[in-house]
Coordinates of N, CA and C and ligand atoms in Angstrom, one line a residue:
M1 N -128.6 78.0 -87.5 CA -129.5 79.1 -86.8 C -128.9 80.4 -87.1
T2 N -129.9 81.1 -87.2 CA -129.3 82.6 -87.8 C -130.1 83.6 -87.1
L3 N -129.2 84.6 -86.4 CA -129.8 85.8 -85.8 C -129.6 86.9 -86.8
F4 N -130.7 87.7 -86.7 CA -130.5 89.2 -87.5 C -130.4 90.0 -86.6
R5 N -129.5 91.1 -86.8 CA -129.3 92.1 -85.8 C -129.3 93.4 -86.5
L6 N -130.2 94.3 -86.1 CA -130.1 95.5 -86.7 C -129.6 96.5 -85.7
D7 N -128.7 97.4 -85.8 CA -128.4 98.8 -85.1 C -128.5 100.0 -85.7
A8 N -129.3 101.0 -84.8 CA -129.7 102.1 -85.4 C -129.0 103.6 -84.7
S9 N -128.2 103.0 -83.8 CA -127.4 104.1 -83.1 C -126.5 104.8 -84.2
I10 N -126.4 106.1 -84.2 CA -125.5 106.9 -85.2 C -124.2 106.6 -84.5
R11 N -123.8 106.1 -83.5 CA -122.4 106.1 -82.9 C -122.0 104.4 -82.8
S12 N -120.6 104.3 -82.8 CA -120.3 103.0 -82.1 C -119.8 103.1 -81.0
D13 N -118.8 104.1 -80.7 CA -118.2 104.0 -79.6 C -119.1 104.5 -78.4
G14 N -119.2 104.0 -77.2 CA -120.2 104.6 -76.2 C -121.6 104.4 -76.4
S15 N -121.9 103.6 -77.3 CA -123.4 103.3 -77.6 C -123.9 102.2 -76.7
H16 N -124.7 103.0 -76.0 CA -125.4 102.2 -74.9 C -126.8 100.9 -75.5
S17 N -127.0 101.3 -76.6 CA -127.9 100.4 -77.3 C -127.3 99.3 -78.0
R18 N -126.1 99.7 -78.3 CA -125.2 98.3 -78.9 C -124.6 97.8 -77.9
Q19 N -124.2 98.2 -76.5 CA -123.7 97.6 -75.2 C -124.8 96.3 -74.7
V20 N -126.2 97.1 -74.5 CA -127.3 96.1 -74.2 C -127.6 94.9 -75.1
A21 N -127.5 95.3 -76.3 CA -127.7 94.3 -77.2 C -126.6 93.5 -77.6
D22 N -125.6 93.6 -77.5 CA -124.3 92.6 -77.2 C -124.8 91.6 -76.1
L23 N -125.4 92.1 -75.0 CA -125.5 91.1 -74.1 C -126.7 90.1 -74.8
V24 N -127.7 90.6 -75.2 CA -128.6 89.7 -75.8 C -128.0 88.4 -76.9
E25 N -127.3 89.2 -77.7 CA -126.4 88.5 -78.7 C -125.6 87.4 -78.0
Q26 N -124.8 87.9 -77.0 CA -124.1 86.9 -76.6 C -124.6 85.7 -75.8
E27 N -125.9 85.9 -75.3 CA -126.9 84.7 -74.6 C -127.4 83.8 -75.7
W28 N -127.6 84.5 -76.9 CA -127.9 84.0 -78.0 C -127.1 83.1 -78.6
R29 N -125.7 83.8 -78.9 CA -124.5 82.7 -79.3 C -124.1 81.6 -78.2
A30 N -124.4 82.0 -77.1 CA -124.0 80.8 -76.1 C -124.7 79.6 -76.1
V31 N -125.9 79.8 -76.8 CA -126.8 78.5 -77.2 C -126.6 78.1 -78.4
H32 N -126.3 79.1 -79.4 CA -125.9 78.6 -80.9 C -124.4 78.9 -81.1
P33 N -123.6 78.1 -80.7 CA -122.3 78.8 -81.0 C -121.7 78.6 -82.6
D34 N -122.5 77.5 -83.0 CA -122.2 77.7 -84.6 C -123.2 78.4 -85.4
G35 N -124.0 79.0 -84.9 CA -125.1 80.1 -85.6 C -124.2 81.1 -86.1
G36 N -125.2 81.9 -87.2 CA -124.5 82.8 -88.0 C -125.5 84.2 -87.4
V37 N -124.5 85.3 -87.7 CA -125.3 86.5 -87.1 C -125.4 87.4 -88.3
V38 N -126.6 87.8 -89.0 CA -126.8 88.7 -90.1 C -127.0 90.2 -89.4
R39 N -125.8 91.1 -89.9 CA -125.9 92.3 -89.4 C -126.5 93.6 -90.3
R40 N -127.5 94.3 -89.9 CA -127.9 95.5 -90.6 C -127.5 96.7 -89.7
D41 N -126.6 97.6 -90.1 CA -126.5 98.6 -89.4 C -126.9 99.9 -90.2
V42 N -128.0 100.4 -89.8 CA -128.4 101.4 -90.5 C -128.3 102.8 -89.8
G43 N -127.6 102.7 -88.7 CA -127.1 104.0 -88.0 C -125.7 104.5 -88.5
T44 N -124.8 103.8 -88.8 CA -123.8 104.2 -89.4 C -123.1 103.7 -90.7
A45 N -124.3 102.9 -91.3 CA -124.2 102.6 -92.7 C -125.6 103.0 -93.4
P46 N -126.1 104.0 -93.3 CA -127.6 104.4 -93.7 C -127.9 103.7 -94.9
L47 N -129.1 103.4 -95.1 CA -129.9 103.1 -96.4 C -129.8 104.1 -97.2
P48 N -129.6 104.3 -98.4 CA -129.9 105.3 -99.5 C -131.1 106.0 -99.2
S49 N -131.1 107.4 -99.1 CA -132.3 108.3 -98.8 C -133.3 108.3 -99.8
D50 N -132.9 108.0 -101.1 CA -133.9 108.0 -102.2 C -134.4 106.6 -102.6
A51 N -133.8 105.4 -101.8 CA -134.5 104.2 -102.1 C -135.9 104.0 -101.9
W52 N -136.5 104.4 -100.8 CA -137.9 104.2 -100.4 C -138.7 104.7 -101.6
A53 N -138.8 105.9 -102.1 CA -139.6 106.5 -103.2 C -139.2 105.8 -104.4
A54 N -138.2 105.5 -104.7 CA -137.8 104.5 -105.9 C -138.6 103.1 -105.8
A55 N -138.6 102.4 -104.6 CA -139.2 101.3 -104.5 C -140.8 101.3 -104.6
V56 N -141.2 102.5 -104.2 CA -142.6 102.6 -103.9 C -143.1 102.7 -105.4
S57 N -142.4 103.6 -106.3 CA -142.9 104.1 -107.6 C -142.5 102.6 -108.7
A58 N -141.7 101.8 -108.0 CA -141.2 100.7 -108.7 C -142.3 99.6 -108.8
A59 N -143.1 99.7 -107.8 CA -144.1 98.6 -107.7 C -145.3 99.0 -108.5
Q60 N -145.3 100.4 -109.2 CA -146.2 100.7 -110.0 C -146.3 100.6 -111.5
V61 N -145.1 100.0 -111.9 CA -144.6 99.7 -113.3 C -144.3 98.4 -113.3
S62 N -144.4 98.0 -114.6 CA -144.0 96.4 -114.7 C -142.3 96.4 -114.8
P63 N -142.0 95.2 -114.4 CA -140.3 95.0 -114.3 C -139.8 95.6 -115.3
E64 N -140.2 95.2 -116.6 CA -139.3 95.6 -117.7 C -139.5 97.4 -117.9
E65 N -140.0 97.9 -117.4 CA -140.4 99.3 -117.4 C -139.6 100.2 -116.4
R66 N -138.9 99.5 -115.3 CA -138.5 100.2 -114.1 C -137.0 100.8 -114.5
T67 N -137.0 101.9 -114.2 CA -135.6 102.8 -114.1 C -134.5 101.9 -113.6
P68 N -133.2 102.1 -114.0 CA -132.1 101.5 -113.1 C -132.3 101.8 -111.6
A69 N -132.7 103.1 -111.2 CA -132.8 103.5 -109.7 C -134.1 102.6 -108.9
Q70 N -135.0 102.3 -109.9 CA -136.2 101.6 -109.3 C -135.5 100.1 -109.1
V71 N -134.9 99.6 -110.2 CA -134.2 98.2 -110.2 C -133.5 98.2 -108.7
R72 N -132.6 99.0 -108.5 CA -131.7 98.9 -107.5 C -132.4 99.0 -106.0
A73 N -133.4 99.7 -106.1 CA -134.2 100.0 -104.7 C -135.1 98.5 -104.5
A74 N -135.8 98.3 -105.6 CA -136.4 96.8 -105.3 C -135.5 96.1 -105.1
A75 N -134.4 95.8 -105.5 CA -133.4 94.7 -105.3 C -133.0 94.7 -103.7
L76 N -132.9 96.1 -103.2 CA -132.5 96.3 -102.0 C -133.4 95.9 -100.7
A77 N -134.8 96.2 -101.3 CA -135.8 95.9 -100.4 C -136.0 94.3 -100.6
T78 N -135.8 93.8 -101.4 CA -135.8 92.3 -101.6 C -134.8 91.6 -100.7
L79 N -133.3 92.1 -100.7 CA -132.5 91.8 -99.9 C -132.8 92.0 -98.4
L80 N -133.6 93.3 -98.0 CA -133.7 93.2 -96.5 C -134.8 92.6 -95.9
A81 N -135.7 92.1 -96.9 CA -137.0 91.2 -96.7 C -136.2 90.0 -96.5
D82 N -135.4 89.5 -97.3 CA -134.6 88.2 -97.4 C -134.0 88.1 -95.8
E83 N -133.3 89.1 -95.4 CA -132.4 89.1 -94.1 C -133.5 88.9 -92.9
L84 N -134.5 89.3 -93.0 CA -135.6 89.4 -92.0 C -136.3 87.7 -92.1
I85 N -136.4 87.4 -93.2 CA -137.3 86.1 -93.6 C -136.4 84.8 -93.3
G86 N -135.1 85.2 -93.6 CA -134.0 83.9 -93.4 C -133.5 83.7 -92.1
A87 N -133.9 84.9 -91.2 CA -133.3 84.5 -89.8 C -134.3 83.7 -88.8
D88 N -133.8 82.9 -88.0 CA -134.7 82.3 -86.9 C -135.0 83.3 -85.8
A89 N -134.3 84.2 -85.6 CA -134.5 85.1 -84.5 C -134.0 86.7 -85.0
L90 N -134.6 87.6 -84.1 CA -134.4 89.0 -84.7 C -134.2 89.8 -83.4
L91 N -133.2 90.7 -83.7 CA -132.6 91.6 -82.4 C -132.4 92.8 -83.1
F92 N -133.2 94.0 -82.4 CA -133.2 95.4 -82.8 C -132.8 96.1 -81.9
A93 N -131.7 97.3 -82.0 CA -130.9 97.8 -81.1 C -131.3 99.5 -81.4
V94 N -132.3 100.1 -80.9 CA -132.9 101.5 -81.4 C -132.8 102.3 -80.5
P95 N -132.2 103.8 -80.4 CA -132.1 104.8 -79.6 C -133.4 105.6 -79.9
L96 N -133.6 106.6 -79.0 CA -134.6 107.5 -79.2 C -134.0 108.8 -79.5
Y97 N -134.3 109.4 -80.5 CA -133.9 110.6 -81.0 C -135.0 111.7 -81.0
N98 N -134.9 112.9 -80.6 CA -135.8 113.8 -80.7 C -137.3 113.4 -80.4
Y99 N -137.4 112.6 -79.5 CA -138.8 112.6 -78.8 C -139.4 111.4 -80.0
G100 N -138.7 111.0 -81.0 CA -139.3 109.9 -82.1 C -138.4 108.9 -82.6
V101 N -139.0 108.2 -83.5 CA -138.3 107.1 -84.0 C -137.0 107.6 -84.8
S102 N -135.9 106.7 -84.7 CA -134.7 106.9 -85.4 C -135.0 107.0 -87.0
Q103 N -134.7 108.2 -87.5 CA -135.1 108.2 -88.9 C -134.7 107.0 -89.8
H104 N -133.3 106.5 -89.4 CA -132.8 105.4 -90.2 C -133.6 104.1 -90.0
F105 N -134.1 104.0 -88.7 CA -135.0 102.7 -88.6 C -136.3 102.8 -89.4
K106 N -136.8 104.2 -89.2 CA -138.0 104.4 -90.1 C -137.9 104.1 -91.5
G107 N -136.9 104.8 -91.9 CA -136.4 104.6 -93.4 C -136.1 102.9 -93.8
W108 N -135.4 102.3 -92.9 CA -135.6 100.8 -93.1 C -136.9 100.1 -93.3
V109 N -137.5 100.3 -92.0 CA -139.2 99.7 -92.0 C -140.0 100.3 -93.3
D110 N -139.8 101.7 -93.7 CA -140.5 101.9 -94.9 C -140.2 101.1 -96.3
L111 N -138.8 100.9 -96.2 CA -138.3 100.2 -97.4 C -138.6 99.0 -97.4
V112 N -138.5 98.3 -96.2 CA -139.0 96.6 -96.1 C -140.4 96.5 -96.5
A113 N -141.4 97.6 -96.2 CA -142.7 97.5 -96.4 C -143.1 97.3 -97.9
T114 N -142.1 97.9 -98.7 CA -142.4 97.8 -100.1 C -142.2 96.8 -100.9
E115 N -141.6 95.8 -99.9 CA -141.3 94.4 -100.6 C -142.7 93.6 -100.6
P116 N -143.0 92.9 -101.5 CA -144.4 92.3 -101.7 C -144.5 91.6 -100.5
R117 N -143.4 90.6 -100.0 CA -143.7 89.6 -99.0 C -144.1 90.2 -97.8
M118 N -143.6 91.6 -97.5 CA -143.8 92.3 -96.2 C -144.7 93.4 -96.1
S119 N -145.3 93.4 -97.4 CA -146.3 94.9 -97.2 C -147.5 94.4 -96.6
P120 N -148.0 95.5 -96.0 CA -149.4 95.4 -95.0 C -150.3 95.0 -95.7
G121 N -151.3 94.4 -95.4 CA -152.2 93.7 -95.9 C -152.3 92.4 -96.2
R122 N -150.9 92.0 -96.4 CA -150.5 90.6 -96.7 C -150.5 89.6 -95.4
E123 N -150.7 88.3 -95.6 CA -150.3 87.6 -94.3 C -149.2 87.7 -93.9
P124 N -148.8 88.4 -92.5 CA -147.2 88.6 -92.0 C -146.3 87.4 -92.3
A125 N -145.2 87.6 -93.0 CA -144.2 86.8 -93.4 C -143.4 86.3 -92.1
L126 N -143.5 87.2 -91.0 CA -142.7 87.0 -89.9 C -143.4 86.6 -88.6
A127 N -144.7 86.1 -88.8 CA -145.6 86.0 -87.8 C -145.1 84.9 -86.8
G128 N -144.9 85.2 -85.7 CA -144.6 84.3 -84.4 C -142.8 84.1 -84.4
K129 N -142.2 84.8 -85.0 CA -140.9 84.6 -84.9 C -140.4 85.5 -83.7
P130 N -139.5 84.8 -82.7 CA -139.1 85.6 -81.7 C -138.1 86.5 -81.9
A131 N -138.4 87.8 -81.3 CA -137.4 89.1 -81.4 C -137.4 89.9 -80.1
V132 N -136.4 90.3 -80.1 CA -136.1 91.3 -79.2 C -135.6 92.9 -79.5
L133 N -136.3 93.9 -78.8 CA -136.2 95.1 -79.2 C -135.4 95.7 -78.2
V134 N -134.2 96.1 -78.1 CA -133.5 97.1 -77.1 C -133.7 98.7 -77.6
T135 N -134.3 99.3 -76.6 CA -134.4 100.7 -77.1 C -133.7 101.6 -75.8
V136 N -133.2 102.7 -76.1 CA -132.4 103.4 -75.0 C -132.8 105.0 -75.5
R137 N -132.8 105.6 -74.2 CA -133.1 106.9 -74.1 C -132.4 107.6 -73.2
G138 N -131.8 109.1 -73.6 CA -130.9 109.8 -72.6 C -131.9 110.2 -71.2
G139 N -133.2 110.2 -71.4 CA -133.9 111.0 -70.3 C -134.8 109.8 -69.7
A140 N -135.8 110.1 -68.9 CA -136.4 109.5 -68.1 C -138.1 109.8 -68.6
Y141 N -139.0 108.7 -68.7 CA -140.1 109.1 -69.3 C -141.3 108.3 -68.6
G142 N -141.0 107.7 -67.3 CA -141.6 106.8 -66.7 C -143.1 107.7 -66.0
P143 N -143.9 107.1 -65.4 CA -145.2 107.8 -64.9 C -144.8 108.8 -63.7
G144 N -145.1 109.9 -64.0 CA -144.9 111.2 -62.9 C -143.6 111.9 -63.4
T145 N -142.9 111.5 -64.3 CA -141.8 112.3 -64.9 C -142.5 113.4 -65.8
P146 N -141.5 114.9 -65.7 CA -141.8 115.6 -66.7 C -142.2 115.3 -68.1
R147 N -141.3 114.4 -68.6 CA -141.4 113.9 -70.1 C -142.4 112.8 -70.2
E148 N -143.2 112.4 -69.3 CA -144.0 111.3 -69.3 C -144.8 111.5 -70.7
G149 N -145.0 110.5 -71.5 CA -145.8 110.4 -72.9 C -145.2 111.0 -74.0
W150 N -143.7 111.4 -73.5 CA -143.1 112.2 -74.7 C -142.2 111.1 -75.6
D151 N -142.2 109.8 -75.1 CA -141.4 109.1 -76.2 C -142.3 108.5 -77.1
H152 N -142.1 109.1 -78.4 CA -143.2 108.6 -79.3 C -142.7 107.6 -80.2
A153 N -141.4 107.0 -79.7 CA -141.0 106.1 -80.7 C -141.0 104.6 -80.3
T154 N -141.1 104.3 -78.9 CA -141.2 103.0 -78.4 C -142.7 102.4 -78.8
P155 N -143.8 102.9 -78.7 CA -145.1 102.8 -79.2 C -145.1 102.3 -80.6
W156 N -144.5 103.2 -81.3 CA -144.7 103.1 -82.8 C -143.7 101.8 -83.2
M157 N -142.7 101.8 -82.7 CA -141.9 100.2 -82.9 C -142.4 99.1 -82.5
R158 N -143.3 99.2 -81.2 CA -144.2 98.1 -80.7 C -145.2 97.8 -81.9
R159 N -145.9 98.7 -82.4 CA -147.0 98.7 -83.4 C -146.7 97.9 -84.7
I160 N -145.3 98.4 -85.0 CA -144.9 97.7 -86.2 C -144.5 96.3 -86.1
L161 N -143.6 96.1 -85.2 CA -143.0 94.6 -84.9 C -143.9 93.9 -84.4
A162 N -144.6 94.2 -83.3 CA -145.7 93.3 -82.7 C -146.7 93.1 -83.4
D163 N -147.6 94.2 -83.5 CA -148.9 94.2 -84.1 C -148.9 94.0 -85.5
L164 N -148.2 94.8 -86.3 CA -148.2 94.5 -88.1 C -147.3 93.1 -88.4
W165 N -146.0 93.0 -87.8 CA -145.4 92.1 -88.3 C -145.7 90.9 -87.4
Q166 N -146.4 91.0 -86.4 CA -146.7 89.9 -85.6 C -145.6 89.0 -85.1
L167 N -144.5 89.7 -84.8 CA -143.3 89.1 -84.2 C -143.5 88.8 -82.7
D168 N -142.9 87.7 -81.9 CA -143.1 87.3 -80.6 C -142.0 88.4 -80.1
L169 N -142.6 89.5 -79.3 CA -141.6 90.3 -79.4 C -141.4 90.8 -77.9
R170 N -140.2 90.7 -77.2 CA -139.9 91.1 -75.9 C -138.9 92.4 -76.0
V171 N -139.2 93.5 -75.1 CA -138.8 94.8 -75.2 C -137.7 95.0 -73.9
V172 N -136.7 95.4 -74.2 CA -135.7 96.0 -73.0 C -135.5 97.3 -73.3
E173 N -135.9 98.3 -72.2 CA -135.7 99.8 -72.3 C -134.8 100.2 -71.2
A174 N -133.7 100.9 -71.5 CA -132.6 101.6 -70.9 C -132.9 103.0 -71.0
E175 N -133.1 103.6 -69.6 CA -133.2 105.1 -69.6 C -131.8 105.6 -69.0
L176 N -132.1 107.0 -69.2 CA -131.0 107.9 -68.5 C -129.6 107.7 -68.6
T177 N -129.6 107.4 -69.9 CA -128.1 107.2 -70.5 C -127.6 108.5 -70.5
L178 N -127.9 109.6 -70.5 CA -127.1 110.8 -70.5 C -126.6 110.9 -69.1
V179 N -127.0 110.5 -68.0 CA -126.2 110.7 -66.9 C -124.9 110.3 -66.9
G180 N -124.2 111.3 -66.5 CA -122.6 111.2 -66.7 C -122.1 112.1 -68.1
V181 N -123.0 112.5 -68.9 CA -123.2 113.2 -69.7 C -123.5 114.5 -69.7
N182 N -124.8 114.8 -69.1 CA -125.4 116.0 -68.8 C -125.6 116.3 -67.5
P183 N -124.8 117.5 -67.0 CA -124.6 117.4 -65.4 C -125.6 117.9 -64.7
A184 N -126.8 118.3 -65.4 CA -128.1 118.6 -65.1 C -128.7 117.4 -64.3
L185 N -128.1 116.2 -64.8 CA -128.9 114.9 -64.3 C -128.0 114.3 -63.5
D186 N -126.8 114.7 -62.8 CA -126.0 114.4 -62.0 C -126.7 113.6 -60.6
E187 N -127.8 114.2 -60.3 CA -128.5 113.8 -59.0 C -129.0 112.5 -59.4
L188 N -129.2 112.0 -60.5 CA -130.0 110.9 -61.0 C -129.2 109.7 -61.0
R189 N -127.8 109.7 -60.6 CA -126.7 108.8 -60.9 C -127.2 107.3 -60.3
D190 N -127.5 107.4 -59.2 CA -127.9 106.2 -58.3 C -129.1 105.4 -59.1
L191 N -130.1 106.2 -59.4 CA -131.0 105.7 -60.2 C -130.8 105.3 -61.5
A192 N -129.8 105.8 -62.4 CA -129.4 105.4 -63.6 C -128.7 104.3 -63.4
A193 N -127.8 104.0 -62.4 CA -127.0 102.9 -62.2 C -127.9 101.6 -62.0
R194 N -128.9 101.9 -61.2 CA -130.0 100.6 -61.0 C -130.7 100.4 -62.2
K195 N -131.1 101.3 -63.0 CA -132.1 101.0 -64.2 C -131.1 100.4 -65.4
R196 N -129.7 100.8 -65.0 CA -128.7 100.1 -66.3 C -128.9 98.5 -65.8
R197 N -128.6 98.4 -64.6 CA -128.3 96.8 -64.1 C -129.7 96.2 -64.5
E198 N -130.8 96.7 -64.2 CA -132.2 96.1 -64.3 C -132.2 95.9 -65.9
A199 N -131.9 96.9 -66.7 CA -131.9 96.7 -68.3 C -130.9 95.5 -68.7
E200 N -129.7 95.6 -68.1 CA -128.6 94.4 -68.6 C -129.3 92.9 -68.1
D201 N -129.8 93.0 -66.7 CA -130.3 91.5 -66.6 C -131.5 91.2 -67.4
L202 N -132.5 92.2 -67.5 CA -133.5 91.8 -68.6 C -132.9 91.4 -70.2
A203 N -131.9 92.2 -70.5 CA -131.3 91.7 -71.9 C -130.9 90.4 -71.9
R204 N -130.1 90.1 -70.6 CA -129.7 88.6 -70.7 C -130.7 87.6 -70.6
A205 N -131.7 88.0 -69.8 CA -133.0 86.9 -69.8 C -133.6 86.7 -71.1
H206 N -133.7 87.8 -71.7 CA -134.4 88.0 -73.0 C -133.7 87.3 -74.2
G207 N -132.0 87.3 -73.9 CA -131.3 86.8 -74.8 C -131.4 85.2 -74.6
R208 N -131.4 84.6 -73.3 CA -131.5 83.2 -73.3 C -132.8 82.7 -74.1
E209 N -133.9 83.5 -73.6 CA -135.1 83.1 -74.0 C -135.2 83.0 -75.9
L210 N -134.7 84.1 -76.0 CA -134.6 84.4 -77.8 C -133.9 83.0 -78.2
A211 N -132.9 82.6 -77.8 CA -132.1 81.4 -78.2 C -132.9 80.0 -78.2
S212 N -134.1 80.0 -77.3 CA -134.8 78.9 -77.1 C -136.2 78.8 -77.8
R213 N -136.8 80.0 -78.0 CA -138.0 80.2 -78.4 C -137.9 79.7 -79.9
R214 N -138.9 79.2 -80.5 CA -139.3 78.7 -81.9 C -140.4 79.4 -82.4
V215 N -140.7 79.8 -83.7 CA -141.8 80.5 -84.2 C -143.0 79.4 -83.8
A216 N -143.8 80.1 -83.6 CA -144.9 79.4 -83.0 C -145.9 78.9 -84.4
A217 N -146.2 77.6 -84.1 CA -146.7 76.7 -85.3 C -148.1 77.4 -85.8
Ligands
LIG1 C1 -129.6 114.0 -82.0 C2 -129.9 113.0 -80.7 C3 -131.3 113.4 -80.1 C4 -131.5 112.9 -79.1 N1 -132.8 113.1 -78.6 C5 -133.3 112.3 -77.5 C6 -134.5 112.6 -77.0 O1 -135.4 113.3 -77.7 N2 -134.8 112.2 -75.8 C7 -134.0 111.4 -75.0 O2 -134.5 110.8 -73.9 N3 -132.7 111.3 -75.5 C8 -132.4 111.7 -76.6 N4 -131.1 111.6 -77.0 C9 -130.1 110.9 -76.2 C10 -130.0 109.3 -76.7 O3 -131.5 108.8 -76.8 C11 -128.8 108.5 -75.9 O4 -127.9 109.3 -76.1 C12 -128.9 107.3 -76.0 O5 -128.1 106.5 -75.4 C13 -128.4 107.0 -77.8 O6 -128.2 105.9 -78.0 P1 -126.8 105.2 -77.9 O7 -126.2 105.3 -76.5 O8 -126.8 103.8 -78.4 O9 -125.8 105.8 -79.1 C14 -130.6 112.0 -78.3 C15 -129.2 112.1 -78.8 C16 -128.9 112.4 -80.0 C17 -127.6 112.3 -80.5

């Protein structure tokens, strides 16, 4: 059994998305101690920023006409698609940045989508595959909060992962991770602690389920 894990936090130390995703991974490992984990860290080891354009243009010429850059980009897209298609379960850990999706995660999705097996309009190669998305935000975005509706990342990620790729997706959302960092949020300490406990409980539950779910026939 193989777990594919993608991290998009731009930091390693103190990363909430990595910590919460670690709980999902631990539960999966507990069920599959001999399983392998394939890691793709687009946050600290970003993909080449010119790969996407080269992969798009590579698809418009015959393989023998491709430039070296197009050959490299197409090969990278194939590797990324192989990582996804070859895994039994998928785990994504992606923070909110500037009210939008992480540029590194977006770039990864864009490059994956250039691969013929993953291109939109084709029968989804990942349909029914179990997956967990862990997403974390510094602030709060729930109903009635000043920034309600400002998280433009989570709906887009759900659209790609659940609707387009047709993954069997569960989502863990952790909020208020900037409490303790931004003094203006100090009065929200208790709320932040409660939300963190809830996110960790949900991550463990989704991790156990991720380990037992199978691709729907
Ligand atoms: C450059 C940058 C932009 C951010 N933009 C937002 C934002 O728009 N909204 C928000 O709630 N938090 C924002 N944050 C806070 C992060 O979402 C938060 O620190 C989160 O925990 C980061 O993930 P990590 O802990 O896994 O590194 C931003 C953080 C950084 C570094």
